[in-house]
mmCIF file of C-alpha atoms in Angstrom:
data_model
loop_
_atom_site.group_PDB
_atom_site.id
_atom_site.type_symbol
_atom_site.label_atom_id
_atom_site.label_comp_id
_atom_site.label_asym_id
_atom_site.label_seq_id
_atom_site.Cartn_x
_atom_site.Cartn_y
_atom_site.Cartn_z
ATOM 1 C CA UNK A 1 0.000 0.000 0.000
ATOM 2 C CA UNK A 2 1.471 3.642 -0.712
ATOM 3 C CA UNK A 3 1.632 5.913 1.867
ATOM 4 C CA UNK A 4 -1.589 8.091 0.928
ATOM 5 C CA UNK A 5 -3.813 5.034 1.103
ATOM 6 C CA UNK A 6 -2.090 4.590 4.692
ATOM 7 C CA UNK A 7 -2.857 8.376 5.962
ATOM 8 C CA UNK A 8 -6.262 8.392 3.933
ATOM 9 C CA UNK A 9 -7.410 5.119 6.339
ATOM 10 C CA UNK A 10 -6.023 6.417 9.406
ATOM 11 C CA UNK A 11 -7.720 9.348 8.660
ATOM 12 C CA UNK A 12 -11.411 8.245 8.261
ATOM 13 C CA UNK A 13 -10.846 5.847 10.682
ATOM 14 C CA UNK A 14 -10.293 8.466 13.476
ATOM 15 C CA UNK A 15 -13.055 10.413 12.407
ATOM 16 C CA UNK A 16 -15.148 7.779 12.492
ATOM 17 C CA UNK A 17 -14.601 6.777 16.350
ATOM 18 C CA UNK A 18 -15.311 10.512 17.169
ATOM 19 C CA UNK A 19 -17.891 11.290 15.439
ATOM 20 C CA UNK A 20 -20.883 11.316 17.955
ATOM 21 C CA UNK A 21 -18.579 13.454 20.327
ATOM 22 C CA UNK A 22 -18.320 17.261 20.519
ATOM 23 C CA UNK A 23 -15.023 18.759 20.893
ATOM 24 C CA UNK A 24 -15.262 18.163 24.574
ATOM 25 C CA UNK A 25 -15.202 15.003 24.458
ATOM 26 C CA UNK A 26 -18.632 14.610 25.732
ATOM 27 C CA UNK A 27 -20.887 11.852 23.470
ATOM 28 C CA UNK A 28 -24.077 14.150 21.365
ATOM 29 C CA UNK A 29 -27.102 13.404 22.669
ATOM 30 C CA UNK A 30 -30.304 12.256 20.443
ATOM 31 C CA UNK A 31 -31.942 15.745 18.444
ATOM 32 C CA UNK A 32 -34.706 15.986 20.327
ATOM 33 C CA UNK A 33 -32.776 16.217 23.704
ATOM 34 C CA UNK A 34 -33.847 19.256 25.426
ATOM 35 C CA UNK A 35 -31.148 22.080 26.186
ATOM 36 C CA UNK A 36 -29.016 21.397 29.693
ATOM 37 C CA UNK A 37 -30.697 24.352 31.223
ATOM 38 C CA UNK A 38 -33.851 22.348 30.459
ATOM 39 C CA UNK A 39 -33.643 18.958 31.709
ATOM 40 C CA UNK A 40 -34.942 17.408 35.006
ATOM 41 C CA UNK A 41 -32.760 17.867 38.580
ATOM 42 C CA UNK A 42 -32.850 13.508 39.440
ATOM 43 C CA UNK A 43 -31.949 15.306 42.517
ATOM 44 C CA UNK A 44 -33.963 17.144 42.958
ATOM 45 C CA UNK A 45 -37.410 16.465 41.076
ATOM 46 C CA UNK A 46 -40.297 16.087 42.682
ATOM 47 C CA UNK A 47 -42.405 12.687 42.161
ATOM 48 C CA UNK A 48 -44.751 14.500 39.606
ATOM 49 C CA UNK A 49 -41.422 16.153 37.630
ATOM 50 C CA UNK A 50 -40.097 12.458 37.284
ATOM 51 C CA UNK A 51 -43.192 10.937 36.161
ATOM 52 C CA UNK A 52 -43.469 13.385 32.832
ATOM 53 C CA UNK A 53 -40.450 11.677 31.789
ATOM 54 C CA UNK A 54 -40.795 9.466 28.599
ATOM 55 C CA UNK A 55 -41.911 5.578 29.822
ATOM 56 C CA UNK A 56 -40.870 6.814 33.313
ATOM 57 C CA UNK A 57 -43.425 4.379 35.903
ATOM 58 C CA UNK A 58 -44.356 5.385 39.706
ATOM 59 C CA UNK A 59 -41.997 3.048 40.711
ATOM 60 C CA UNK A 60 -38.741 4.010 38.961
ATOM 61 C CA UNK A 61 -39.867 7.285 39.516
ATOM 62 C CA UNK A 62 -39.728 6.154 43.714
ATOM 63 C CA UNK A 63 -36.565 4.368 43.195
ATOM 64 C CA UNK A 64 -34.975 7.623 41.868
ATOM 65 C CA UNK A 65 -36.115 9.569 44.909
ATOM 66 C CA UNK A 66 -35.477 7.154 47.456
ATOM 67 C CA UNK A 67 -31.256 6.654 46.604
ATOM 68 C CA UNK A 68 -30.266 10.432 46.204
ATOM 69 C CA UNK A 69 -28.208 11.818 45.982
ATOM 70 C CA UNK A 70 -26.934 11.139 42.407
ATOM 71 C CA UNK A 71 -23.351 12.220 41.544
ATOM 72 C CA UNK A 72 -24.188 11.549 37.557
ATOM 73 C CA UNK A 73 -27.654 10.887 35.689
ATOM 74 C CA UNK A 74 -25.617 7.503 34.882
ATOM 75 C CA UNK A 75 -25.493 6.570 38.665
ATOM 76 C CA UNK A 76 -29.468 5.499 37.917
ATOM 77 C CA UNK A 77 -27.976 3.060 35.320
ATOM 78 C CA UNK A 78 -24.325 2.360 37.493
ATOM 79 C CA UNK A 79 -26.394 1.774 40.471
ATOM 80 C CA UNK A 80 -29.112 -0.239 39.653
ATOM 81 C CA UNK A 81 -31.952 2.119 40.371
ATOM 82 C CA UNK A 82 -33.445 1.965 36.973
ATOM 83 C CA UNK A 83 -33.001 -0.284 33.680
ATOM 84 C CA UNK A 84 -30.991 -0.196 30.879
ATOM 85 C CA UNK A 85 -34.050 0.125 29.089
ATOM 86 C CA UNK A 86 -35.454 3.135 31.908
ATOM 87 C CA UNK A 87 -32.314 4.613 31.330
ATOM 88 C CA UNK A 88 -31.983 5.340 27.873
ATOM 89 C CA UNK A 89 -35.517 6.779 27.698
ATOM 90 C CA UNK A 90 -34.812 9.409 30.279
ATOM 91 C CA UNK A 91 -31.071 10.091 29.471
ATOM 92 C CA UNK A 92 -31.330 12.708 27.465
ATOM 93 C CA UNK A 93 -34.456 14.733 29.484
ATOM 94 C CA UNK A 94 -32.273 14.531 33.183
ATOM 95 C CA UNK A 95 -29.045 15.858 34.526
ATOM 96 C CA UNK A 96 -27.796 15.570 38.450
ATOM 97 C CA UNK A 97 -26.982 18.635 39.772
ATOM 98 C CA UNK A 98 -24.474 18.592 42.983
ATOM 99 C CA UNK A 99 -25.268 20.304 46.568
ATOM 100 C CA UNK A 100 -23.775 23.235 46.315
#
């Protein structure tokens, strides 16, 4: 192989792997993800908040309550307090804000 075809593949492989990340680093969320300043406190909500969440049941919804604090909105998933399945429908609506 010549040396172009080399750099070319390194090339489009490398944009390939970060492709669904921003220049932070951070992976995109889905389109219709609301803004940050938008999203639902999961520590903060109230019972009523966490329920208008997409597919989001009264008892995930008490789950979420009943282990705060939350140092990420993946510590529902890391932790066991909701599905994988719970989790990706509410990933992109929540955030978990720290004490302050």
């Amino acid at each position: 192989m010549s040396m172009l075809t080399i750099a070319l593949c390194t090339c489009v492989v490398g944009a390939a792997q970060s492709r669904d990340r921003d220049s932070t680093s951070i992976p995109a969320t889905s389109a219709n993800a609301p803004p940050p300043e938008a999203r639902l406190d999961i520590n903060h909500a109230s019972m009523d908040a966490l329920l208008r969440l997409p597919g989001m049941t009264r008892t995930w919804a008490a789950r979420v309550v009943r282990y705060r604090p939350y140092r990420t909105k993946a510590d529902l998933f890391d932790q066991g307090i909701v599905s994988a399945e719970v989790y990706n429908r509410i990933k992109d609506y929540v955030i978990a804000h720290r004490e302050k």
